[in-house]
XYZ file of C-alpha atoms in Angstrom:
586
model
C 0.234 0.000 -0.020
C 2.876 2.407 1.022
C 4.785 1.315 -2.374
C 1.817 2.208 -4.451
C 1.149 5.707 -2.864
C 4.817 6.764 -2.713
C 5.314 10.614 -3.547
C 8.148 12.020 -5.547
C 10.074 14.873 -4.020
C 8.346 17.380 -6.082
C 4.952 15.889 -5.026
C 5.978 16.193 -1.367
C 7.026 19.755 -2.014
C 3.796 20.542 -3.753
C 1.939 19.488 -0.951
C 3.659 21.972 1.407
C 5.561 19.064 3.274
C 2.349 18.644 5.267
C 1.756 15.442 6.783
C -1.975 15.273 6.314
C -1.730 16.562 2.870
C 0.831 14.102 1.846
C -1.189 11.327 3.212
C -4.148 12.431 1.453
C -2.114 12.530 -1.742
C -0.892 8.889 -1.021
C -4.248 7.503 -0.617
C -5.390 9.372 -3.743
C -2.991 7.200 -5.833
C -5.017 3.907 -4.876
C -7.320 3.511 -7.959
C -8.960 0.545 -9.789
C -5.786 0.351 -11.650
C -3.326 0.446 -8.724
C -5.657 -1.732 -6.544
C -7.652 -3.998 -8.840
C -8.970 -6.201 -5.833
C -10.229 -3.063 -3.841
C -8.610 -4.384 -0.772
C -6.281 -1.421 -0.061
C -9.253 0.880 -0.391
C -11.599 -0.594 2.027
C -12.830 2.023 4.608
C -10.847 0.252 7.607
C -7.508 -0.090 5.481
C -7.682 3.515 4.403
C -8.356 4.665 8.176
C -5.414 2.529 9.636
C -2.967 3.695 6.473
C -3.907 7.263 7.238
C -3.217 6.932 10.839
C -0.049 5.269 10.797
C 1.438 7.190 7.795
C 0.356 10.581 9.091
C 1.836 9.914 12.554
C 5.068 8.890 10.793
C 5.401 11.698 8.456
C 4.733 14.540 10.724
C 8.028 14.487 12.905
C 9.741 13.314 9.525
C 8.613 16.192 7.377
C 9.147 18.658 10.181
C 12.633 17.849 10.865
C 15.498 19.986 9.185
C 17.768 16.720 8.343
C 14.975 15.364 6.150
C 14.318 18.768 4.324
C 18.329 18.600 3.850
C 18.000 15.016 2.384
C 15.043 16.018 0.284
C 16.516 19.081 -1.579
C 19.012 17.222 -3.831
C 16.394 14.795 -5.096
C 14.048 17.763 -5.617
C 16.513 19.943 -7.526
C 17.464 16.940 -9.676
C 13.722 16.050 -10.464
C 13.255 19.786 -11.108
C 16.225 20.294 -13.338
C 15.250 17.220 -15.384
C 11.713 18.325 -15.845
C 13.112 21.664 -16.718
C 15.394 20.279 -19.272
C 12.527 18.353 -21.026
C 10.183 21.493 -21.056
C 12.525 24.239 -21.659
C 11.879 24.411 -25.430
C 9.517 27.509 -26.191
C 6.321 26.844 -27.685
C 5.078 29.556 -29.964
C 1.410 30.128 -30.997
C 0.130 27.565 -28.579
C -3.576 28.479 -29.171
C -3.340 28.211 -32.902
C -1.565 24.914 -32.404
C -4.061 23.419 -30.092
C -6.634 24.453 -32.555
C -4.921 22.474 -35.338
C -3.432 19.351 -33.555
C -3.529 17.386 -36.908
C -1.029 19.675 -38.567
C 1.462 19.426 -35.712
C 4.787 17.448 -35.533
C 5.270 14.635 -33.076
C 7.755 16.572 -31.341
C 5.385 19.611 -31.056
C 2.753 17.247 -29.486
C 5.197 15.782 -27.082
C 6.057 19.261 -25.965
C 2.598 20.247 -25.469
C 1.661 17.202 -23.659
C 4.717 17.679 -21.367
C 3.407 21.253 -20.423
C 0.126 19.813 -19.526
C 1.428 17.436 -17.109
C 2.047 14.270 -19.121
C 5.515 12.961 -17.864
C 6.198 10.413 -20.679
C 4.217 11.631 -23.487
C 6.792 9.881 -26.084
C 5.451 6.490 -24.616
C 1.997 7.247 -25.646
C 0.568 6.024 -29.221
C 0.045 9.050 -31.351
C -4.127 8.626 -31.559
C -3.908 8.594 -27.474
C -1.522 11.625 -27.419
C -3.911 13.525 -29.736
C -7.000 12.493 -27.805
C -5.043 13.690 -24.380
C -4.420 17.107 -26.070
C -7.808 17.461 -27.511
C -9.376 17.318 -23.953
C -6.694 19.538 -22.629
C -7.153 22.184 -25.593
C -10.901 22.513 -24.281
C -9.771 23.004 -20.854
C -7.005 25.476 -22.103
C -9.727 27.590 -23.868
C -12.002 27.622 -20.690
C -8.743 28.742 -18.666
C -8.327 31.659 -20.930
C -11.753 32.773 -20.720
C -11.787 32.508 -16.939
C -8.730 34.624 -16.706
C -9.917 37.218 -19.011
C -13.166 37.394 -16.785
C -10.886 38.540 -13.868
C -10.022 41.717 -15.664
C -11.324 44.748 -13.915
C -12.162 43.022 -10.675
C -9.586 44.780 -8.614
C -6.267 46.731 -9.361
C -3.941 44.050 -7.806
C -5.350 41.432 -10.286
C -5.333 43.872 -13.244
C -1.498 44.652 -12.343
C -0.417 41.005 -13.052
C -3.129 39.895 -15.503
C -1.153 40.632 -18.553
C 1.718 38.505 -17.229
C -0.663 35.814 -16.355
C -2.141 35.804 -19.918
C 1.542 35.752 -21.321
C 2.307 32.801 -19.166
C -0.762 30.901 -20.247
C -0.007 31.651 -23.978
C 3.249 30.106 -23.786
C 1.987 27.159 -21.500
C 4.120 28.134 -18.676
C 1.552 26.896 -16.231
C 3.706 26.782 -13.239
C 4.563 30.601 -13.527
C 0.694 31.306 -14.314
C -0.243 29.470 -11.078
C 2.589 31.329 -9.179
C 1.577 34.709 -10.363
C -2.281 33.899 -9.478
C -1.224 32.826 -6.269
C 0.525 36.326 -5.729
C -2.436 38.116 -5.826
C -4.666 36.310 -3.674
C -6.100 38.336 -0.710
C -4.685 37.578 2.383
C -5.752 40.675 4.395
C -7.728 39.819 7.647
C -10.526 42.062 6.528
C -13.170 39.349 5.734
C -15.081 41.459 3.051
C -16.985 39.815 0.368
C -15.526 41.374 -2.692
C -11.990 40.623 -1.797
C -13.180 36.884 -0.967
C -14.872 36.593 -4.165
C -11.892 37.802 -6.217
C -9.743 35.348 -4.172
C -12.254 32.437 -4.978
C -12.081 33.190 -8.738
C -8.364 33.282 -8.661
C -8.289 30.109 -6.898
C -10.745 28.453 -9.225
C -8.530 29.454 -12.162
C -5.573 27.797 -10.269
C -7.821 24.607 -9.663
C -8.494 24.309 -13.260
C -4.884 24.432 -14.107
C -4.472 21.616 -11.586
C -7.090 19.570 -13.188
C -5.593 20.149 -16.662
C -2.247 18.957 -15.350
C -3.678 15.692 -13.784
C -3.312 16.996 -10.219
C -6.931 16.582 -8.661
C -5.713 16.795 -5.132
C -4.257 20.083 -5.789
C -7.624 21.429 -7.265
C -9.230 20.041 -3.975
C -6.818 21.791 -1.716
C -7.457 25.029 -3.511
C -11.221 24.934 -3.903
C -11.484 23.619 -0.155
C -9.318 26.900 0.772
C -11.601 29.163 -1.352
C -14.686 27.766 0.332
C -13.261 28.079 3.843
C -12.388 31.679 3.180
C -16.114 32.747 3.404
C -16.532 31.254 7.060
C -16.058 34.879 8.582
C -19.185 36.209 6.382
C -21.688 33.270 7.232
C -21.110 29.772 8.986
C -22.920 28.246 6.086
C -21.250 30.131 3.211
C -18.313 27.595 2.903
C -20.856 24.812 2.435
C -22.662 26.545 -0.229
C -19.319 27.122 -2.004
C -18.657 23.393 -1.653
C -21.759 22.216 -3.155
C -20.945 24.175 -6.556
C -17.396 22.563 -6.420
C -18.481 19.195 -5.555
C -20.931 19.337 -8.671
C -17.801 20.663 -10.803
C -15.823 17.617 -9.747
C -18.707 14.964 -10.411
C -19.375 16.530 -13.770
C -15.410 16.447 -14.678
C -15.309 12.734 -13.570
C -18.270 12.049 -15.580
C -16.850 13.805 -18.690
C -13.364 12.093 -18.427
C -13.586 9.233 -16.282
C -11.151 8.215 -13.709
C -10.936 9.010 -9.918
C -12.080 12.683 -9.960
C -15.632 11.886 -8.731
C -13.902 10.520 -5.447
C -13.195 14.267 -4.765
C -16.915 15.185 -5.197
C -17.841 12.618 -2.385
C -15.170 13.872 -0.130
C -16.328 17.592 -0.682
C -20.166 16.509 -0.160
C -18.923 14.403 3.250
C -17.045 17.664 4.426
C -20.445 19.761 3.951
C -22.278 16.982 5.768
C -19.870 16.970 8.613
C -20.822 20.463 9.472
C -24.623 21.037 8.185
C -27.612 18.645 9.507
C -31.174 18.305 8.379
C -32.173 21.506 10.139
C -30.528 23.221 6.940
C -32.876 21.038 4.872
C -31.974 22.664 1.409
C -28.012 22.516 1.793
C -28.264 19.125 3.649
C -30.416 17.563 0.863
C -28.351 19.109 -1.947
C -25.082 17.755 -0.295
C -26.764 14.109 0.034
C -27.756 14.340 -3.575
C -24.232 15.128 -4.703
C -22.892 12.467 -2.324
C -25.307 9.948 -4.014
C -24.399 10.972 -7.609
C -20.422 10.611 -6.712
C -20.980 7.037 -5.249
C -23.299 6.171 -7.947
C -20.672 7.279 -10.516
C -18.090 5.242 -8.702
C -20.201 2.258 -7.909
C -21.236 1.928 -11.635
C -17.582 1.011 -12.621
C -16.354 -0.815 -9.600
C -16.410 -4.520 -9.428
C -17.728 -7.146 -7.106
C -18.598 -6.310 -3.478
C -16.869 -2.640 -3.373
C -19.083 -1.720 -6.403
C -22.272 -3.360 -4.550
C -21.391 -1.262 -1.396
C -20.963 2.092 -2.977
C -24.358 1.721 -4.722
C -25.937 0.745 -1.500
C -24.272 4.024 0.006
C -25.926 5.878 -2.896
C -29.152 4.477 -2.103
C -28.813 5.502 1.417
C -27.938 9.226 0.307
C -30.719 9.610 -2.022
C -33.231 8.004 0.596
C -32.079 10.714 3.197
C -32.476 13.364 0.766
C -35.938 12.249 -0.287
C -36.961 12.234 3.208
C -35.772 15.400 4.127
C -36.268 17.501 1.143
C -39.651 18.819 -0.607
C -40.656 19.740 -4.051
C -37.906 19.969 -6.658
C -35.166 18.584 -4.485
C -37.155 15.583 -3.456
C -38.050 15.031 -6.961
C -34.324 14.939 -8.003
C -33.645 12.560 -5.161
C -36.275 10.359 -6.383
C -34.982 10.612 -9.989
C -31.341 9.736 -8.966
C -32.610 6.852 -6.752
C -33.911 5.522 -9.914
C -30.686 5.687 -11.738
C -29.192 3.669 -8.931
C -31.753 0.989 -9.068
C -30.945 0.703 -12.762
C -27.495 0.208 -12.105
C -27.944 -2.328 -9.480
C -30.383 -4.077 -12.139
C -27.504 -4.486 -14.402
C -25.785 -6.785 -11.856
C -28.834 -8.554 -10.553
C -30.424 -11.924 -11.607
C -34.052 -12.442 -12.182
C -36.386 -11.853 -10.278
C -34.404 -9.510 -8.342
C -33.617 -7.622 -11.543
C -37.230 -6.798 -12.507
C -38.090 -5.768 -9.103
C -35.367 -3.054 -9.156
C -36.297 -1.762 -12.631
C -40.064 -1.550 -11.537
C -39.002 0.442 -8.607
C -36.840 2.698 -10.883
C -39.824 3.235 -13.269
C -42.260 4.409 -10.041
C -39.491 6.701 -8.952
C -39.181 8.548 -12.210
C -42.831 8.742 -12.624
C -43.236 10.215 -9.123
C -40.321 12.629 -9.928
C -42.117 13.738 -13.216
C -44.920 14.632 -11.360
C -43.066 16.644 -8.564
C -40.966 18.501 -11.289
C -44.186 20.052 -12.449
C -43.355 22.923 -14.991
C -39.568 22.341 -14.869
C -39.269 21.165 -18.394
C -35.633 20.447 -18.115
C -35.998 18.326 -15.070
C -38.961 16.628 -16.705
C -36.926 15.757 -19.829
C -34.184 14.163 -17.570
C -36.600 11.939 -15.784
C -38.459 10.923 -18.879
C -34.929 9.946 -20.104
C -34.441 7.712 -17.126
C -37.953 6.254 -17.346
C -37.355 5.434 -20.739
C -34.126 3.631 -20.064
C -35.758 1.829 -17.246
C -38.633 0.620 -19.595
C -36.152 -0.501 -22.101
C -34.200 -2.439 -19.457
C -37.391 -3.967 -18.200
C -38.280 -5.277 -21.656
C -35.324 -7.703 -21.590
C -37.140 -9.568 -19.021
C -40.522 -9.725 -20.790
C -42.203 -11.604 -23.539
C -44.911 -11.332 -26.188
C -47.191 -8.415 -25.905
C -45.739 -7.132 -22.553
C -42.588 -6.949 -24.350
C -44.090 -4.816 -27.151
C -45.847 -2.733 -24.836
C -42.556 -1.985 -22.766
C -40.689 -1.086 -25.770
C -43.397 1.225 -26.873
C -43.290 3.113 -23.402
C -39.813 3.210 -23.612
C -39.845 5.006 -27.053
C -42.662 7.108 -26.037
C -40.722 8.523 -22.959
C -37.239 8.998 -24.736
C -38.783 10.516 -27.903
C -40.590 12.979 -25.661
C -37.330 13.527 -23.854
C -35.613 14.183 -27.044
C -38.164 16.856 -28.256
C -38.123 18.472 -24.767
C -34.298 18.798 -24.683
C -34.371 20.092 -28.379
C -36.990 22.912 -27.622
C -34.806 24.024 -24.738
C -31.600 24.118 -26.697
C -29.795 21.407 -24.808
C -28.232 19.628 -27.693
C -26.017 17.482 -25.267
C -28.766 15.956 -23.319
C -30.708 15.888 -26.645
C -28.118 13.717 -28.169
C -28.090 11.572 -25.109
C -32.037 10.894 -25.383
C -31.778 10.545 -29.001
C -29.348 7.764 -28.599
C -31.695 6.092 -26.258
C -34.445 6.290 -28.909
C -31.990 4.531 -31.255
C -31.511 1.608 -28.544
C -35.232 1.125 -28.516
C -35.313 0.862 -32.283
C -32.749 -1.545 -32.309
C -34.120 -3.814 -29.714
C -37.623 -3.423 -31.587
C -35.490 -4.782 -34.643
C -34.648 -7.900 -32.857
C -38.118 -8.633 -31.400
C -39.666 -7.983 -35.103
C -36.947 -9.438 -37.005
C -36.688 -6.213 -38.883
C -33.200 -5.498 -40.643
C -34.237 -2.290 -42.014
C -35.224 -0.945 -38.381
C -31.823 -2.146 -37.261
C -30.031 -0.474 -40.185
C -31.906 2.792 -38.984
C -30.304 2.183 -35.253
C -26.841 1.443 -36.611
C -26.691 4.637 -38.628
C -28.047 6.392 -35.392
C -25.462 4.996 -33.126
C -22.719 5.972 -35.875
C -23.964 9.595 -35.843
C -24.164 9.648 -32.110
C -20.251 8.258 -31.931
C -19.285 11.203 -34.325
C -21.167 13.702 -32.470
C -19.604 12.851 -29.028
C -16.100 12.841 -30.743
C -16.646 16.285 -32.276
C -17.719 17.514 -28.711
C -14.745 15.961 -26.924
C -16.796 13.653 -24.855
C -14.663 10.548 -24.579
C -16.950 8.621 -21.973
C -20.048 9.203 -24.340
C -18.169 8.266 -27.509
C -17.199 4.905 -25.962
C -20.862 4.184 -25.027
C -21.754 4.815 -28.561
C -19.049 2.820 -29.995
C -20.232 -0.089 -27.715
C -23.765 0.211 -28.955
C -22.742 0.547 -32.651
C -20.442 -2.686 -32.147
C -23.429 -4.624 -30.530
C -25.962 -3.560 -32.972
C -23.459 -4.558 -35.883
C -22.936 -7.797 -34.327
C -26.723 -8.595 -34.169
C -27.105 -7.187 -37.772
C -24.461 -10.007 -38.927
C -26.473 -12.719 -37.628
C -29.300 -12.240 -40.387
C -27.134 -10.712 -43.080
C -26.533 -12.215 -46.719
C -23.277 -14.425 -46.560
C -21.295 -12.141 -48.264
C -21.915 -9.140 -45.811
C -21.381 -11.283 -42.513
C -17.431 -10.859 -42.311
C -17.382 -7.300 -43.004
C -20.102 -6.578 -40.355
C -18.180 -8.657 -37.687
C -15.169 -6.807 -38.452
C -16.767 -3.590 -38.126
C -18.448 -4.578 -35.072
C -15.065 -5.867 -33.523
C -13.373 -2.515 -34.421
C -16.221 -0.553 -32.462
C -16.305 -3.000 -29.566
C -12.363 -2.680 -29.120
C -12.271 1.134 -29.247
C -15.188 1.253 -26.329
C -13.317 -1.456 -24.370
C -10.042 0.413 -24.685
C -11.432 3.542 -23.313
C -13.251 1.762 -20.421
C -9.870 -0.163 -19.702
C -8.069 3.090 -19.608
C -10.246 4.946 -17.267
C -10.586 2.031 -14.835
C -14.179 0.914 -15.571
C -13.990 -2.792 -15.566
C -17.744 -3.705 -15.371
C -18.429 -2.027 -18.594
C -15.560 -3.581 -20.358
C -16.793 -7.097 -19.322
C -19.665 -7.067 -21.734
C -17.880 -5.470 -24.383
C -15.120 -8.236 -24.142
C -17.952 -11.056 -24.238
C -19.550 -9.713 -27.519
C -16.110 -9.080 -29.071
C -15.397 -12.922 -28.398
C -18.788 -13.821 -29.739
C -18.067 -11.994 -33.022
C -14.593 -13.868 -33.362
C -16.383 -16.983 -32.720
C -18.842 -16.263 -35.518
C -16.125 -15.189 -37.752
C -14.296 -18.506 -37.154
C -17.106 -20.342 -38.971
C -15.960 -18.969 -42.098
C -12.411 -19.915 -41.734
C -10.395 -23.124 -42.338
C -9.487 -25.101 -39.006
C -6.119 -23.609 -38.576
C -7.502 -19.987 -38.788
C -10.607 -20.720 -36.927
C -8.642 -22.177 -34.161
C -6.704 -18.878 -33.840
C -9.853 -16.731 -33.690
C -11.341 -19.057 -31.106
C -8.223 -18.807 -28.898
C -8.426 -15.009 -29.107
C -12.117 -15.142 -28.034
C -11.137 -17.689 -25.165
C -8.704 -15.135 -24.059
C -11.177 -12.198 -24.004
C -13.606 -13.997 -22.010
C -11.221 -15.188 -19.450
C -10.050 -11.694 -18.904
C -13.734 -10.542 -18.656
C -14.126 -13.407 -15.902
C -10.927 -12.101 -14.090
C -12.388 -8.473 -14.051
C -15.178 -9.612 -11.851
C -18.510 -10.193 -13.687
C -21.499 -10.940 -11.573
C -24.876 -11.978 -11.760
C -26.680 -12.416 -15.328
C -23.543 -11.263 -17.166
C -21.202 -13.970 -15.254
C -23.771 -16.590 -16.525
C -23.463 -15.276 -20.105
C -19.670 -15.402 -19.799
C -19.373 -18.775 -18.455
C -21.824 -20.330 -21.113
C -19.619 -18.629 -23.717
C -16.473 -19.868 -22.453
C -17.650 -23.463 -22.134
C -18.968 -23.202 -25.742
C -15.753 -22.062 -27.201
C -13.489 -24.433 -25.064
C -15.927 -27.170 -26.552
C -15.275 -26.115 -30.185
C -11.397 -25.849 -29.527
C -11.452 -29.492 -28.442
C -13.339 -30.493 -31.483
C -10.706 -28.771 -33.653
C -7.982 -30.519 -31.894
């Protein structure tokens, strides 16, 4: 556990040689990738580690002897980093706007400035994807810094210098200049505090861009705490907006940032009780969303525990809140029930889904004239109906699919009327999923071709809008639809369809693997293996055996990732079937 969380000299210095901050930074390095079993991330283990490590670090970091030992290592690391980043980069904004035209050396230099320590080790497509995401944050940062102009003379005095350092991607200097103008006066006046908060929010964005979420957490926590002199509840109000920002960032890019949303929400709940029902309920809702986001992609008992904690948070929020906040809690609880249903086997699965449907229906009534919230609840309702359809047959199946289509189509139209193109794209994706399911039930290739076209358009939309998580979702749906389409296609079309399906499934699986989302990767690996199994039918025995061995390896990896419930049953059945075919060929 200590080895996984070891900090470099620069990381120790960046945390101010503070024992508590260094301990939190070490714990933050425990992720699905570094701790795949979840053993080290159990609450008891984390608490024990924190107690022992902080008690050990406190006297060590406070000693002059340790500082003397650390300085040479810190300087060596700093000099090495400086040597690699000393190359001046001209016209950064123009280069980020036209990444396709840049040389590999330029792309590596840009990535270094954004905190990627070994860009030369990244494949070119991954490097460009990394920079596309950072370019979006870079543009947002420039806008945020420009918005600071005119707020106070002390800020205006250095703003041109800050903008120049950002233009040259000298982000260390940009953060140093911003820190130099933070208000340190004891006068707890709102305007200076607001100015400070905006500066620190810009610094936090730099930290997130450079892959330093703990630094962003520390900055935003300090920004919120600065308002305590104005109003004891004001830090909690500030933290609510920061918790939502961490959650949304984690949803957009994947990875561990949503854990920070959980920590911020817990900090609020540590000082606010249900007597302050609005703040308390909103904090419970954000806590539940962050736990849901983590639990959706965590494997085995750890994921189930996170989802149960999300249920508890939303249940508490729904019990305390009224009106809109209660509706939001009910609708969010429906999301958890759907996620739990993914892991459950009949009849528990159907019970969970019917509970989700009832929750979203109740939320729609409570939201009343709030059209945006109604649209979101309709989207959840349609997806729950679609999932329930998998457990039904005959007329009940057709009715469930029709209800899913109606809810998702209405959500699509509402989002469109409100100009919310992102959510409209998501709801339209849901409509395409219903169409694809209806094509299976009604044996309608033309309907499935329509769904495939919609999935392909959705994938392109999410790529263009730099939304890798949603692009992976669309790629997975596209691959699944192509796989099904191949089962009823003319013989000459089968292999090309399967090849296209495998390319889409592999793209989606790679994203979920890189962002530590094993449960989603499992289903994609199984479908990829089935496609290879089908392709093997068209090959001579030796090539067929190679394909089946590839499929077998994918299925074994999926089993090792920790599938459960119905998905685990499907995996074992596919593995047994393929092993039988390999035995027959041998």
